[in-house]
CSV table of C-alpha atoms in Angstrom, one decimal:
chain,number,residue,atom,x,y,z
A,55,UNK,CA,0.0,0.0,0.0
A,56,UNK,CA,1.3,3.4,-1.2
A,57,UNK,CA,0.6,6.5,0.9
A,58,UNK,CA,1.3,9.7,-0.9
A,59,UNK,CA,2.1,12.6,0.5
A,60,UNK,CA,-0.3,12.8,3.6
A,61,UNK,CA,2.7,14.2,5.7
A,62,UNK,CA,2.3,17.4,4.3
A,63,UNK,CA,2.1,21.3,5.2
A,64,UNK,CA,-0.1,21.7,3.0
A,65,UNK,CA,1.2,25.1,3.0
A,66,UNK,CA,1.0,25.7,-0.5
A,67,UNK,CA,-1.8,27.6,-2.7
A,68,UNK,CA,-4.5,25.9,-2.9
A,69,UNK,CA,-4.0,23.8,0.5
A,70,UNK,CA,-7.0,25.7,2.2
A,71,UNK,CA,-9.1,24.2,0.5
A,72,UNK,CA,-7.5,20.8,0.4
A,73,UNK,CA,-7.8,20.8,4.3
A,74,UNK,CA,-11.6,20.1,5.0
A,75,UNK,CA,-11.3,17.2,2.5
A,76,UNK,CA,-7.7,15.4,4.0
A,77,UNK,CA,-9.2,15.8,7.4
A,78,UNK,CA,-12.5,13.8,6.3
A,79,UNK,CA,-9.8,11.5,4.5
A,80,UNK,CA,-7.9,10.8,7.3
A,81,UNK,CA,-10.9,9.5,8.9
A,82,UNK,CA,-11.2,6.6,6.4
A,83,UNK,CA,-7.6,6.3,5.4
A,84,UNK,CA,-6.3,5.6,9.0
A,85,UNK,CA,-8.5,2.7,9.8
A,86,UNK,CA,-8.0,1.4,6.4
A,87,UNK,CA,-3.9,1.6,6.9
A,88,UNK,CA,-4.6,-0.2,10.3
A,89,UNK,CA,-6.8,-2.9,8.4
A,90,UNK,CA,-3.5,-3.5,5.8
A,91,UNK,CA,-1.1,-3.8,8.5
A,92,UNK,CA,-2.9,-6.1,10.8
A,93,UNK,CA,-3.4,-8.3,7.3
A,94,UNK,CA,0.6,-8.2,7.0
A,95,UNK,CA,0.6,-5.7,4.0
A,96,UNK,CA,3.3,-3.7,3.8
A,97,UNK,CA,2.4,0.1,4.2
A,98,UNK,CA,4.7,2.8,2.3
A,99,UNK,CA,4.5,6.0,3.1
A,100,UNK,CA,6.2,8.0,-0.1
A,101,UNK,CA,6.4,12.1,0.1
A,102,UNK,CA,7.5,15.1,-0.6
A,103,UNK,CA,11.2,16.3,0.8
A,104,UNK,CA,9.5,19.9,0.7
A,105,UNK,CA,13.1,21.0,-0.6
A,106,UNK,CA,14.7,20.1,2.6
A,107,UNK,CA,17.2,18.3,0.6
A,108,UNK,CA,19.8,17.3,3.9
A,109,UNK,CA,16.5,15.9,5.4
A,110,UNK,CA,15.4,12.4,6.9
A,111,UNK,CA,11.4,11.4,6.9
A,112,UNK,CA,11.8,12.4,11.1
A,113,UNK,CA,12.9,15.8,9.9
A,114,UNK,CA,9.6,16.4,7.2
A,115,UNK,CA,7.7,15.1,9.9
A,116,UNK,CA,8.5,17.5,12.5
A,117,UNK,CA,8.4,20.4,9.1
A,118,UNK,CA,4.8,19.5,8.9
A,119,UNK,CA,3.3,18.8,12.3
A,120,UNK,CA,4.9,22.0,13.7
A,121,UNK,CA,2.4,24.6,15.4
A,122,UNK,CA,2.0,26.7,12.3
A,123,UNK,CA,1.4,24.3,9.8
A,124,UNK,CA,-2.0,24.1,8.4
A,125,UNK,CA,-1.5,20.1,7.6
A,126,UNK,CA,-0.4,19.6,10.8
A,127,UNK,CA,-3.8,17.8,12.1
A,128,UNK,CA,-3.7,15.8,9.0
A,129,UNK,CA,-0.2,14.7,9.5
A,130,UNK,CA,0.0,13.7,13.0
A,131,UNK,CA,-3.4,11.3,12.6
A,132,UNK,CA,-1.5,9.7,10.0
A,133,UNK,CA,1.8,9.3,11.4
A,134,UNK,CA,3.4,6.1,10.5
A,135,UNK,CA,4.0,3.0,13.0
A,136,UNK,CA,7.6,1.7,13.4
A,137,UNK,CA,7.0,-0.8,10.6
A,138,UNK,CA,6.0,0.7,7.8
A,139,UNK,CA,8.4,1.9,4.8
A,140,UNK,CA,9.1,5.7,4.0
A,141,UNK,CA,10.5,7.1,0.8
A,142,UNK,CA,11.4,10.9,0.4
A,143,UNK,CA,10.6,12.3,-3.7
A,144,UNK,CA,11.4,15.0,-4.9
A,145,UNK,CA,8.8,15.2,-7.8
A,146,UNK,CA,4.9,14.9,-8.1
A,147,UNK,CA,5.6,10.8,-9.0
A,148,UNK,CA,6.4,8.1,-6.1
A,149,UNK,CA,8.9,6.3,-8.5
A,150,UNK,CA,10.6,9.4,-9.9
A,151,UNK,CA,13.8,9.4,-8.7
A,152,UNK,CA,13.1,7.3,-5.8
A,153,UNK,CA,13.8,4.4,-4.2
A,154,UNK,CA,10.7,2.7,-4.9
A,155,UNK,CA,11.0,0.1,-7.3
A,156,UNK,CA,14.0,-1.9,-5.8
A,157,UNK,CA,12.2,-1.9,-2.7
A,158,UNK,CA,8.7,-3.1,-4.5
A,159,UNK,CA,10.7,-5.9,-5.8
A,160,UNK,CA,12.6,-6.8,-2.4
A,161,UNK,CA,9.0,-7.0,-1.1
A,162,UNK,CA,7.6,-9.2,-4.2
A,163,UNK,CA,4.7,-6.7,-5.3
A,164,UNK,CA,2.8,-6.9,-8.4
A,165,UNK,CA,-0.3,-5.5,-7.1
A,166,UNK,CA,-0.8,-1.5,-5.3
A,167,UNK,CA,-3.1,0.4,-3.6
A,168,UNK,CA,-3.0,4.1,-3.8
A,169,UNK,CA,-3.9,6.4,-1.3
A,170,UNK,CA,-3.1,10.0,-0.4
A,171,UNK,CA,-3.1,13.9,-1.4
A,172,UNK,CA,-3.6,14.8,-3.7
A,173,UNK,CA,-5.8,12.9,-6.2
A,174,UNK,CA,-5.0,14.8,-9.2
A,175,UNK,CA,-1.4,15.7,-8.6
A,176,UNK,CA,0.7,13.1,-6.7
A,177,UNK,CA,-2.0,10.6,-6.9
A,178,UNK,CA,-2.6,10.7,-10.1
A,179,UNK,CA,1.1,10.7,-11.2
A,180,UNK,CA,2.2,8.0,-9.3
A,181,UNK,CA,-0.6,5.4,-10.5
A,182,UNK,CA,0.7,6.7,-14.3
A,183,UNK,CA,4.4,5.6,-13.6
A,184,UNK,CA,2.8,1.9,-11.5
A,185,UNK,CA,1.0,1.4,-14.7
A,186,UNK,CA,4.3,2.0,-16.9
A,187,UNK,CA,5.9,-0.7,-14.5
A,188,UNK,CA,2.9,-3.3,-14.7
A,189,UNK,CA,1.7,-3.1,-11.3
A,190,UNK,CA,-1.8,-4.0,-11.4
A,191,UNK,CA,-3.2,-0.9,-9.6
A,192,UNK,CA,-6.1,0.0,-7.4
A,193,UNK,CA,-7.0,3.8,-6.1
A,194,UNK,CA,-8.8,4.3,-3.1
A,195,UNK,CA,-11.3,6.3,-3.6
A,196,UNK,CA,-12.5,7.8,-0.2
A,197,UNK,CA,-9.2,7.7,1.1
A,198,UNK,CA,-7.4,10.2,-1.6
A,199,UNK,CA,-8.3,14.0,-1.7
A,200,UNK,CA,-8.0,17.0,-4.1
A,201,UNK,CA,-9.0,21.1,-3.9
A,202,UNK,CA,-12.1,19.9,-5.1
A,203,UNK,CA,-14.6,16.8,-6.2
A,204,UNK,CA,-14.1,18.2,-9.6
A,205,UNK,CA,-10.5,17.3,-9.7
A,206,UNK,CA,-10.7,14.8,-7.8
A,207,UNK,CA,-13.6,12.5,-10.0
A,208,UNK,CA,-12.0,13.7,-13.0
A,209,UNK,CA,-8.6,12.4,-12.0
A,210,UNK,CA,-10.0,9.2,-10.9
A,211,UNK,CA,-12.1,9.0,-14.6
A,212,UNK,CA,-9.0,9.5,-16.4
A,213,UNK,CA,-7.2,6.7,-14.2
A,214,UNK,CA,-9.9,4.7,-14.9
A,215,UNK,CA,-10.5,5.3,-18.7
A,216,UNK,CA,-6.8,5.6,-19.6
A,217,UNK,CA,-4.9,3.1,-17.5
A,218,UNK,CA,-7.4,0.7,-16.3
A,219,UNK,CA,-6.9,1.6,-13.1
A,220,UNK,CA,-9.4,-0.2,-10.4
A,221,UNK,CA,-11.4,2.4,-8.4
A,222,UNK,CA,-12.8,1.5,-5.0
A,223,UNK,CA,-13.8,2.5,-1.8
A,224,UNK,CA,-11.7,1.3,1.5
A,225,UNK,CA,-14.9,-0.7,2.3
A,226,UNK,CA,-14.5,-2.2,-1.0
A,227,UNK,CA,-11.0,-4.1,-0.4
A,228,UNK,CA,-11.5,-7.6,0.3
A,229,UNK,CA,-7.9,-9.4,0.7
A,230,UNK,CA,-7.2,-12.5,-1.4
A,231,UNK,CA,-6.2,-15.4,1.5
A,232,UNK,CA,-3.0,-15.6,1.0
A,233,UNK,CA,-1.9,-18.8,-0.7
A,234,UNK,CA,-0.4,-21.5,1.6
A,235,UNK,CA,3.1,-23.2,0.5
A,236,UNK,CA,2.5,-27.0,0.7
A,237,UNK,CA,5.4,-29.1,2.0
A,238,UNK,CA,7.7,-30.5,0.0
A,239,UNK,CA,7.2,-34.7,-0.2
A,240,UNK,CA,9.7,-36.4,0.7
A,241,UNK,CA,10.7,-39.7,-1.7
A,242,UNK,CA,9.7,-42.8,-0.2
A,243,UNK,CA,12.7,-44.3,1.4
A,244,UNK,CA,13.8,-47.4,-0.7
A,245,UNK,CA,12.4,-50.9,0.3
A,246,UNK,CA,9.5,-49.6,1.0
């Protein structure tokens, strides 16, 4: 599971109106990351360096939950635990310049699930460059936001129409069962 850029300022124009609608995701999108983890999914939270190029992911963390930052609400619920991945970019795309792919490999992925800010930007970008790399792709609907629901369904259409993207709502997700190894058989001893 990809989270994009929820640890965020949101201190840029156009992030008062992304507010109301990352605080109503966060509602959804927290629960949801919980659901993943418990289910042994690995969660990966990829985002912005906000140009603090000397920086570690505890460093943009601190840049974005500090007093003055208008994401800082938005950040702090969505924190990640001890477990989960993190990947700095430096672009709109999670796999631009970035670590990403080796580390989708290490972990065996051939299927995502995108979530995050914002729908029609970072969101939106990312699923592009998973499709170019042949992940098979879903984008959670109620747990990605925009400025606006304009942007936001029309991104989604276009990920739809274009790549083939799934769409779906958290609620929506329904894990495979994971497939059970069987044991290898051993030869029948000889004589017997």
């Amino acid at each position: 599971m990809l989270i994009i850029d929820v640890i965020n300022d949101l201190e840029f124009p156009g992030g008062e109106n992304v507010l109301p609608w990352a605080l109503r995701m966060v509602e959804r999108l927290g629960p949801f990351a919980d659901r993943m983890r418990k289910a042994g999914v690995p969660v990966i939270y990829v985002n912005d360096n906000f140009d603090l190029w000397r920086s570690s992911f505890t460093d943009v963390y601190k840049h974005c939950t500090r007093k003055d930052s208008r994401g800082q609400r938005v950040a702090r619920a969505l924190k990640p635990r001890p477990d989960d991945y993190f990947i700095l970019k430096p672009k709109h795309s999670a796999f631009f310049a970035t670590s990403l792919v080796p580390l989708l490999e290490h972990l065996g992925t051939k299927k995502l699930l995108l979530a995050g800010i914002a729908t029609n930007l970072c969101v939106f970008f990312s699923a592009h460059d998973a499709h170019m790399h042949e992940y098979k792709i879903t984008v959670l609907s109620d747990c990605c936001c925009a400025e606006s629901d304009k942007d936001h369904d029309l991104a989604l259409d276009q990920l739809q129409r274009f790549l083939r993207v799934r769409v779906r709502r958290g609620d929506e997700v329904h894990l495979e069962p994971r497939s059970r190894r069987r044991p290898t058989r051993k030869p029948p001893a000889e004589g017997k």
